[in-house]
PDB file of C-alpha atoms in Angstrom:
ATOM      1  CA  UNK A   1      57.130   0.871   3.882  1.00  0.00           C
ATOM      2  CA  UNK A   2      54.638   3.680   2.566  1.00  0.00           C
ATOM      3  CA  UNK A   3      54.882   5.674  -0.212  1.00  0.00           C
ATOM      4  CA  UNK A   4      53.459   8.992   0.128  1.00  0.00           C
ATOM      5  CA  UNK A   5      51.305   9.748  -2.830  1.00  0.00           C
ATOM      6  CA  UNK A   6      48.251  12.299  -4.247  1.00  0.00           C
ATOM      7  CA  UNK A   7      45.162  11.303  -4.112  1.00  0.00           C
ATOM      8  CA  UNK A   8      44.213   8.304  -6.665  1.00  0.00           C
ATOM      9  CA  UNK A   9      40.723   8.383  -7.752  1.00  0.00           C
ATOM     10  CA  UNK A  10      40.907   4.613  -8.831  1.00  0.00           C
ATOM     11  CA  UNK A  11      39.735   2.453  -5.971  1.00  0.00           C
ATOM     12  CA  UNK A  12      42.917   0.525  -4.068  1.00  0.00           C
ATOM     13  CA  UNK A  13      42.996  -3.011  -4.063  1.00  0.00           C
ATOM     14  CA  UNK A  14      45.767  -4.935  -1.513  1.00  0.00           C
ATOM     15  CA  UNK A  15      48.524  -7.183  -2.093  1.00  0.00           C
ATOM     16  CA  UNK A  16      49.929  -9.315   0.374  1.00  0.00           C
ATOM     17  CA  UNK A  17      52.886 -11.146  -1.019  1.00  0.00           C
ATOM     18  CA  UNK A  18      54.181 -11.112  -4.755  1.00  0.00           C
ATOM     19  CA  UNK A  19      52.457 -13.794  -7.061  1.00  0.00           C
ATOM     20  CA  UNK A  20      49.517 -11.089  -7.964  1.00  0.00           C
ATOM     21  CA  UNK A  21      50.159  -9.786 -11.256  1.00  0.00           C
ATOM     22  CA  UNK A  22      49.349  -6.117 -11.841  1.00  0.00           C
ATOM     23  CA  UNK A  23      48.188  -5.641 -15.094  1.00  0.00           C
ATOM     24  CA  UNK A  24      45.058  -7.939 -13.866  1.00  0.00           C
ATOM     25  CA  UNK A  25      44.296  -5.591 -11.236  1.00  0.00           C
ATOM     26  CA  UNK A  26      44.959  -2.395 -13.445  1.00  0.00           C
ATOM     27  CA  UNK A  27      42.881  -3.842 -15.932  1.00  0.00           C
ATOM     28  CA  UNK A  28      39.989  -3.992 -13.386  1.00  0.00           C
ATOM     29  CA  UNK A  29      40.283  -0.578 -12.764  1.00  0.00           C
ATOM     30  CA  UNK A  30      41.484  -0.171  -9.689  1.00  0.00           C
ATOM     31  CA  UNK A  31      45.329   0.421  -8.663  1.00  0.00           C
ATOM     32  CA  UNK A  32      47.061  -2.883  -6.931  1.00  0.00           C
ATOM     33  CA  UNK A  33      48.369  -1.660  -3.597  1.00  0.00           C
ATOM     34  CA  UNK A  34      51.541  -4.088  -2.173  1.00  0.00           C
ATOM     35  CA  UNK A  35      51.076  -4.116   1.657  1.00  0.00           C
ATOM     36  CA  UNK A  36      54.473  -4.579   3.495  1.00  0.00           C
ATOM     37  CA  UNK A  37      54.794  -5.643   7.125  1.00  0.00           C
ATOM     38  CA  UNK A  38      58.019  -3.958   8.876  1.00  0.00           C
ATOM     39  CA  UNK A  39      60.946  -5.792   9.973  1.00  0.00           C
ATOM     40  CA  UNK A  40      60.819  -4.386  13.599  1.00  0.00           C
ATOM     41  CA  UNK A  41      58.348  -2.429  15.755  1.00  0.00           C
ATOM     42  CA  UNK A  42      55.958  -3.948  18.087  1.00  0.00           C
ATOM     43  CA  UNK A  43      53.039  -6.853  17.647  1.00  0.00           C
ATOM     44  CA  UNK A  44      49.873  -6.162  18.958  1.00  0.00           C
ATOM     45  CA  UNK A  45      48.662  -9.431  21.054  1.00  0.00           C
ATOM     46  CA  UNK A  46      45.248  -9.647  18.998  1.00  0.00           C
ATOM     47  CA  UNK A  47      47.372 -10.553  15.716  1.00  0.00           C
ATOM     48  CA  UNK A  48      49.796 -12.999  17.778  1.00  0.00           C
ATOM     49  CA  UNK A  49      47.202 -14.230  19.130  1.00  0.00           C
ATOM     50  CA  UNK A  50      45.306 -14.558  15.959  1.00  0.00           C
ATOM     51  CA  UNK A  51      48.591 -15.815  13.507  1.00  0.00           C
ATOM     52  CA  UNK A  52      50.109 -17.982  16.281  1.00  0.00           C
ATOM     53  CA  UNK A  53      53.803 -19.014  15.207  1.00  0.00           C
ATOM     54  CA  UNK A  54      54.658 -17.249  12.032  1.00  0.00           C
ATOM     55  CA  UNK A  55      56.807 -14.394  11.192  1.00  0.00           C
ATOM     56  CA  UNK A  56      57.166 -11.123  12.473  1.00  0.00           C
ATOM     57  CA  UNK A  57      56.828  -9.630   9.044  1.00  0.00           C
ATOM     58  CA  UNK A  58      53.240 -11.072   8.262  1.00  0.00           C
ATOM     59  CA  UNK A  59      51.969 -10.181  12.167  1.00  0.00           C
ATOM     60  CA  UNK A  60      52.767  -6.918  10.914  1.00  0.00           C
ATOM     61  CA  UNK A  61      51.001  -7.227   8.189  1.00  0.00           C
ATOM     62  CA  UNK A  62      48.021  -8.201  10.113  1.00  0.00           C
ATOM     63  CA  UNK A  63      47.982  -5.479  12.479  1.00  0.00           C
ATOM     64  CA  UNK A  64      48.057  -2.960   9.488  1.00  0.00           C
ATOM     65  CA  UNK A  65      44.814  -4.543   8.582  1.00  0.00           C
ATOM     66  CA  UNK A  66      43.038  -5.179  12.437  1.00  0.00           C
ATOM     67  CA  UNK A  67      44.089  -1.238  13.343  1.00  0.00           C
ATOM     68  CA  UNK A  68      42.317   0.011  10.335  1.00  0.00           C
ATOM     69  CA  UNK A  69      45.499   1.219   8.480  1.00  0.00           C
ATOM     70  CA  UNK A  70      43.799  -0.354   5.180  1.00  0.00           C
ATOM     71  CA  UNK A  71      40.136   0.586   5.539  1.00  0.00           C
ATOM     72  CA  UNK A  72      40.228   2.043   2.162  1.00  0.00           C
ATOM     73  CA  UNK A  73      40.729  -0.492   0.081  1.00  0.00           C
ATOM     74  CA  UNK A  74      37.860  -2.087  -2.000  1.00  0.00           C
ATOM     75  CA  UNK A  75      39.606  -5.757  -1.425  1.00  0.00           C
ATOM     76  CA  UNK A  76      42.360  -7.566  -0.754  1.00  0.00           C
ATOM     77  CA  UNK A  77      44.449 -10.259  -2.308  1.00  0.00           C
ATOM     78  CA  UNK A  78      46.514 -12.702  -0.502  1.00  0.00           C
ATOM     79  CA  UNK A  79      49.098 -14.849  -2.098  1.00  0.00           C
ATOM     80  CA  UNK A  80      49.581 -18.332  -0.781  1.00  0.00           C
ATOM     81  CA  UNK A  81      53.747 -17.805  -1.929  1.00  0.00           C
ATOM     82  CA  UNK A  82      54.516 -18.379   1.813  1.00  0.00           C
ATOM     83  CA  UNK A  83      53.028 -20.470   4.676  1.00  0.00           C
ATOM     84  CA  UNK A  84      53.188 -17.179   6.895  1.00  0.00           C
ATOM     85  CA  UNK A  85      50.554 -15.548   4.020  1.00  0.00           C
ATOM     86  CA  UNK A  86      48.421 -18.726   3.753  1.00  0.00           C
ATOM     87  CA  UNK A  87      47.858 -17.909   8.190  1.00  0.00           C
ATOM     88  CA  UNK A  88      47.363 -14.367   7.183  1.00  0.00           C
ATOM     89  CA  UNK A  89      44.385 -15.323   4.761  1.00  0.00           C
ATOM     90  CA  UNK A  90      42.907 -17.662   7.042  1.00  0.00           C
ATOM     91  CA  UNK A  91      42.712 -15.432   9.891  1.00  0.00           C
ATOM     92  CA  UNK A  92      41.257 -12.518   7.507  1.00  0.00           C
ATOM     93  CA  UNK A  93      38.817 -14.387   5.491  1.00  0.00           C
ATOM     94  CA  UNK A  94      37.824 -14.822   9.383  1.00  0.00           C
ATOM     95  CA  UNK A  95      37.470 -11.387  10.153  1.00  0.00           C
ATOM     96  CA  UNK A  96      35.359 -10.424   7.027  1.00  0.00           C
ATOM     97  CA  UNK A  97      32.976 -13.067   7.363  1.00  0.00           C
ATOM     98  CA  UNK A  98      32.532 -11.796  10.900  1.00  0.00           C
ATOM     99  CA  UNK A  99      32.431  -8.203   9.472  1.00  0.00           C
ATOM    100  CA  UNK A 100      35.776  -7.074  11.343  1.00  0.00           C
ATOM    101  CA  UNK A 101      37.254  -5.393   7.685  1.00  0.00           C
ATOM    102  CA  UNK A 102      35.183  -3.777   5.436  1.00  0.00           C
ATOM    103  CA  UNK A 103      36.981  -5.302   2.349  1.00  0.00           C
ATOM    104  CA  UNK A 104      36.342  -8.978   0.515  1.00  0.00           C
ATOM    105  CA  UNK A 105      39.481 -11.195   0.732  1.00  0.00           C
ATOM    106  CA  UNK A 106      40.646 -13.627  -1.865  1.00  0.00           C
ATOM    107  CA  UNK A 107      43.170 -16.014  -2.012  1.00  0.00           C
ATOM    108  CA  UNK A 108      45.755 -16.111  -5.031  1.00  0.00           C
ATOM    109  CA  UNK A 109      47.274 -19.929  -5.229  1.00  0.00           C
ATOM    110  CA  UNK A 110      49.755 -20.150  -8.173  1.00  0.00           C
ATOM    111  CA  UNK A 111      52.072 -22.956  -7.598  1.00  0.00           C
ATOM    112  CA  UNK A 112      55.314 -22.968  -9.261  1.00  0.00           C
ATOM    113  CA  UNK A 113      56.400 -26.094 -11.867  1.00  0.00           C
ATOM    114  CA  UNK A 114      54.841 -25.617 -14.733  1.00  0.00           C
ATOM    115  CA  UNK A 115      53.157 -28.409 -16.823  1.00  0.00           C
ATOM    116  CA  UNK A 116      50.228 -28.652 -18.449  1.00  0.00           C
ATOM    117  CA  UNK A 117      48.070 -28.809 -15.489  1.00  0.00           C
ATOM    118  CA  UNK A 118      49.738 -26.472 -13.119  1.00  0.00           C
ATOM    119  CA  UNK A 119      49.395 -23.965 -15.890  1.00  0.00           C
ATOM    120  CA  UNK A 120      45.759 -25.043 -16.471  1.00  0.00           C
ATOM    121  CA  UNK A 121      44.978 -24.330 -13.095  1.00  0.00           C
ATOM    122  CA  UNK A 122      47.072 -21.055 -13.054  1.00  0.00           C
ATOM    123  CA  UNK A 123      45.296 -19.661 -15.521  1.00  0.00           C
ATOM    124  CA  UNK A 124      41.889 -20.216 -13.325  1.00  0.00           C
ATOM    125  CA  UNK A 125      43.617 -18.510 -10.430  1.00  0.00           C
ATOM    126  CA  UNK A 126      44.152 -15.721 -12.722  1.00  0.00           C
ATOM    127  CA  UNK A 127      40.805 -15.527 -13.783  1.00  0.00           C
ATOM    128  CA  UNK A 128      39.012 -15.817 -10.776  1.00  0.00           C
ATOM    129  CA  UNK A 129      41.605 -12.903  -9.612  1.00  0.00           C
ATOM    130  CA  UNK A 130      39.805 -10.976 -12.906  1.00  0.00           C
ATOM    131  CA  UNK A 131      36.471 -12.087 -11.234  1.00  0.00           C
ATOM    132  CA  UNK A 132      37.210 -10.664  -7.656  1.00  0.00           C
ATOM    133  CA  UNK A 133      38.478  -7.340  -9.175  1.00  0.00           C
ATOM    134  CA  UNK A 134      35.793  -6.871 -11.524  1.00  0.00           C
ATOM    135  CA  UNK A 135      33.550  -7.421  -8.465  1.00  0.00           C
ATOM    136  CA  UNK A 136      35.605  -4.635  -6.537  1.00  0.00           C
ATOM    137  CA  UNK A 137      35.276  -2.329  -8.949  1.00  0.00           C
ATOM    138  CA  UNK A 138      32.474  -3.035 -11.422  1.00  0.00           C
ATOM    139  CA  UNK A 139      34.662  -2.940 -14.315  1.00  0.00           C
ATOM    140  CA  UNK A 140      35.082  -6.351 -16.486  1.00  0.00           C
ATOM    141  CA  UNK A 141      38.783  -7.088 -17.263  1.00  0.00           C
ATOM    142  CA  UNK A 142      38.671  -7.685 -21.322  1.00  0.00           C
ATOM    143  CA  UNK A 143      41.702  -8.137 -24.163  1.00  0.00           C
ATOM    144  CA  UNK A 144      40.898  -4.163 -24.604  1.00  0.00           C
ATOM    145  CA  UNK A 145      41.536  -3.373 -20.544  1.00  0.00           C
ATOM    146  CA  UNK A 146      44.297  -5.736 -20.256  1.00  0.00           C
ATOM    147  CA  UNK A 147      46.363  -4.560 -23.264  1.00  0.00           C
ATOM    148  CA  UNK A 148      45.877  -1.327 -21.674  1.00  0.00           C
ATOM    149  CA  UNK A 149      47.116  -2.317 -18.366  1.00  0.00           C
ATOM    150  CA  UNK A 150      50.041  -4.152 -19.896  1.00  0.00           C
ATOM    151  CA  UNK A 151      51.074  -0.537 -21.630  1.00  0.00           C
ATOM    152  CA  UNK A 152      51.014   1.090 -18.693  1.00  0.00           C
ATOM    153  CA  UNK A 153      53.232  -1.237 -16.834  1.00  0.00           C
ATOM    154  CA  UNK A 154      55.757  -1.706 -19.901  1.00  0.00           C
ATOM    155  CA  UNK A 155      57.106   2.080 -18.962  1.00  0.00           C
ATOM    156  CA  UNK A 156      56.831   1.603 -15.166  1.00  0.00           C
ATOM    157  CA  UNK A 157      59.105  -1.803 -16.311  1.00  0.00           C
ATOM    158  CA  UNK A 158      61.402   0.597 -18.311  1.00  0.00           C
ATOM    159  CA  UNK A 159      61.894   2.576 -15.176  1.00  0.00           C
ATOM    160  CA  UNK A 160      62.655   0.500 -13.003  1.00  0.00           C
ATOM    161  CA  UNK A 161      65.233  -0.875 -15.194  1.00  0.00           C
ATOM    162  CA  UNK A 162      67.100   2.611 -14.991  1.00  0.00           C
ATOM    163  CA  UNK A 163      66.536   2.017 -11.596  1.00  0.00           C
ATOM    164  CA  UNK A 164      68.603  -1.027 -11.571  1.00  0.00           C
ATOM    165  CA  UNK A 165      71.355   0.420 -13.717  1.00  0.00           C
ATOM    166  CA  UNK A 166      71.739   3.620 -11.894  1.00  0.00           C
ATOM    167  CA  UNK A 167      72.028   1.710  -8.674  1.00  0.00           C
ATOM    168  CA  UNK A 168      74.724  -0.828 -10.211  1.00  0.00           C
ATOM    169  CA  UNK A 169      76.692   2.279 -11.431  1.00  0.00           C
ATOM    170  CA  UNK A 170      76.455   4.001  -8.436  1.00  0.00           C
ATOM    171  CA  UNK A 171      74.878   7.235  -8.906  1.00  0.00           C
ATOM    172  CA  UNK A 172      71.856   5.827  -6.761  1.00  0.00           C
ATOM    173  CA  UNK A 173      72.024   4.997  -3.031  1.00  0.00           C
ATOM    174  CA  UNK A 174      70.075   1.741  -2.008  1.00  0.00           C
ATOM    175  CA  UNK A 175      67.190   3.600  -0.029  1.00  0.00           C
ATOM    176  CA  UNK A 176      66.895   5.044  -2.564  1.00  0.00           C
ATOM    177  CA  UNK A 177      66.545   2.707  -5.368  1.00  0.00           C
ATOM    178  CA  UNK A 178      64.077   0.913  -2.233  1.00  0.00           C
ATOM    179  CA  UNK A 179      61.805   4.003  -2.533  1.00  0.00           C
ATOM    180  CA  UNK A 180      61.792   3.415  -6.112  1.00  0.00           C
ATOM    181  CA  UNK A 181      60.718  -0.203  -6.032  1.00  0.00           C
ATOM    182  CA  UNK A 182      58.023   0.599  -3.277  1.00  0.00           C
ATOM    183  CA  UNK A 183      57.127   3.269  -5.575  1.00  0.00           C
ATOM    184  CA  UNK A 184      56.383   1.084  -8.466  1.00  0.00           C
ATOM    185  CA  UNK A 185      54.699  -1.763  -6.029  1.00  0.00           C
ATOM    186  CA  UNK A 186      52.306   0.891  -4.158  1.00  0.00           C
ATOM    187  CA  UNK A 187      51.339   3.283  -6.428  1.00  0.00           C
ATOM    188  CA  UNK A 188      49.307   3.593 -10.208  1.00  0.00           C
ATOM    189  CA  UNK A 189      51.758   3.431 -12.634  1.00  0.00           C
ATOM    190  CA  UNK A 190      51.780   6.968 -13.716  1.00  0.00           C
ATOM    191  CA  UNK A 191      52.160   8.053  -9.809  1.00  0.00           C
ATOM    192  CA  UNK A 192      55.217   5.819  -9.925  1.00  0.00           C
ATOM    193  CA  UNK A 193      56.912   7.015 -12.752  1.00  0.00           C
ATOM    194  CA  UNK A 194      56.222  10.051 -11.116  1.00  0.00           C
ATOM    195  CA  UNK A 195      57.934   9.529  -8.224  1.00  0.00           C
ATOM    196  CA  UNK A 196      60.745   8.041  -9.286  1.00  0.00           C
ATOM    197  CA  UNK A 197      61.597  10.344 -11.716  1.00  0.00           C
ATOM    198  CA  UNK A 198      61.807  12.672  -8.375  1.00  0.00           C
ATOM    199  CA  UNK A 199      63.861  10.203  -6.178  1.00  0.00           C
ATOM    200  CA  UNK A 200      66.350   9.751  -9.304  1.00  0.00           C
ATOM    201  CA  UNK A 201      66.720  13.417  -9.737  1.00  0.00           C
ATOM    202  CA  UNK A 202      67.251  13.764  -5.941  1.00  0.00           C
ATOM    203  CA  UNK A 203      70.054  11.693  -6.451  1.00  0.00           C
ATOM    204  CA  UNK A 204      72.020  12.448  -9.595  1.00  0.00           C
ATOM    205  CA  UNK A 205      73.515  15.807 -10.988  1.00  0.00           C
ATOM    206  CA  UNK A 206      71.427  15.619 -14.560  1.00  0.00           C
ATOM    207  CA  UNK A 207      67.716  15.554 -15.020  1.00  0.00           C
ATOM    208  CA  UNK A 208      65.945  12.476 -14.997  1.00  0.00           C
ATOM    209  CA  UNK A 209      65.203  10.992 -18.245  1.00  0.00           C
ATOM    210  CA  UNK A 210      61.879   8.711 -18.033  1.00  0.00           C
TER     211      UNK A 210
END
């Protein structure tokens, strides 16, 4: 799923799965970028070949990536929330060391639980996550940058919680509540807001009210 957008001058950095948060990304300066594989359509043999027995969803993924569809981001982050993303990792971290993408790849490992030592070691995922941003983009994430980022994702938060009542009412169809959500999971916040204010208004008789 692709959300058409103008052009953001803040470099792109991918998402594959959903344990990255934002506001660390945003704080980096660059705009996190969810990539989605499709539930149907054709696998290429390279990324069967390459991903051996895992979903159809993450080969997708991986042939957005080997056909160049992501060539302009400055890195990617893969989530290990899924055995089918932990394959997708190793077999990219493969390509880049071999040059095949143009992009660094990092691996985001947040296991669930809680404690103090899962959180201990969280909290180092989330700062070498800081580290491999920073590195994309050359800007350190600080309390200053992060407080900003966190701003700017409370209102894209606030949206998408008119989202979710619109749709529960009704006035809202669920593709289009989905073009919302891949709005907000795709795009700089302000883009977002943006665009769903458009998609809401599309749908209902009275002007949107972000």
């Amino acid at each position: 799923m692709t959300v058409p957008a103008p052009a953001d001058p803040a470099p792109r950095i991918g998402i594959v799965g959903s344990d990255a948060p934002r506001q660390i990304i945003l704080a980096a300066g660059a705009t996190p970028v969810r990539l989605f594989g499709a539930w149907s359509g054709d696998i290429s043999r390279e990324a069967a070949e390459l991903l051996g027995a895992a979903d159809a969803v993450a080969a997708r993924v991986l042939d957005g990536v080997l056909t160049g569809l992501h060539d302009d981001l400055a890195g990617l982050v893969v989530c290990n929330d899924s055995a089918a993303n932990l394959r997708v990792y190793y077999v990219l971290r493969l390509l880049a060391e071999r040059g095949r993408i143009p992009y660094p790849v990092q691996l985001l490992d947040t296991p669930r639980g809680g404690g103090r030592h899962v959180n201990l070691f969280v909290a180092r995922q989330y700062e070498r996550l800081a580290g491999f941003a920073s590195a994309c983009t050359g800007q350190p994430v600080d309390a200053e940058t992060l407080a900003a980022a966190a701003g700017r994702e409370k209102s894209l938060a606030e949206a998408l919680g008119q989202v979710r009542d619109l749709r529960a009412a009704g006035p809202l169809s669920g593709s289009a509540a989905l073009r919302c959500y891949a709005a907000a999971a795709q795009l700089a916040p302000e883009q977002a807001l943006a665009a769903i204010e458009a998609i809401i208004n599309e749908q209902t008789a009275g002007p949107g009210t972000l």
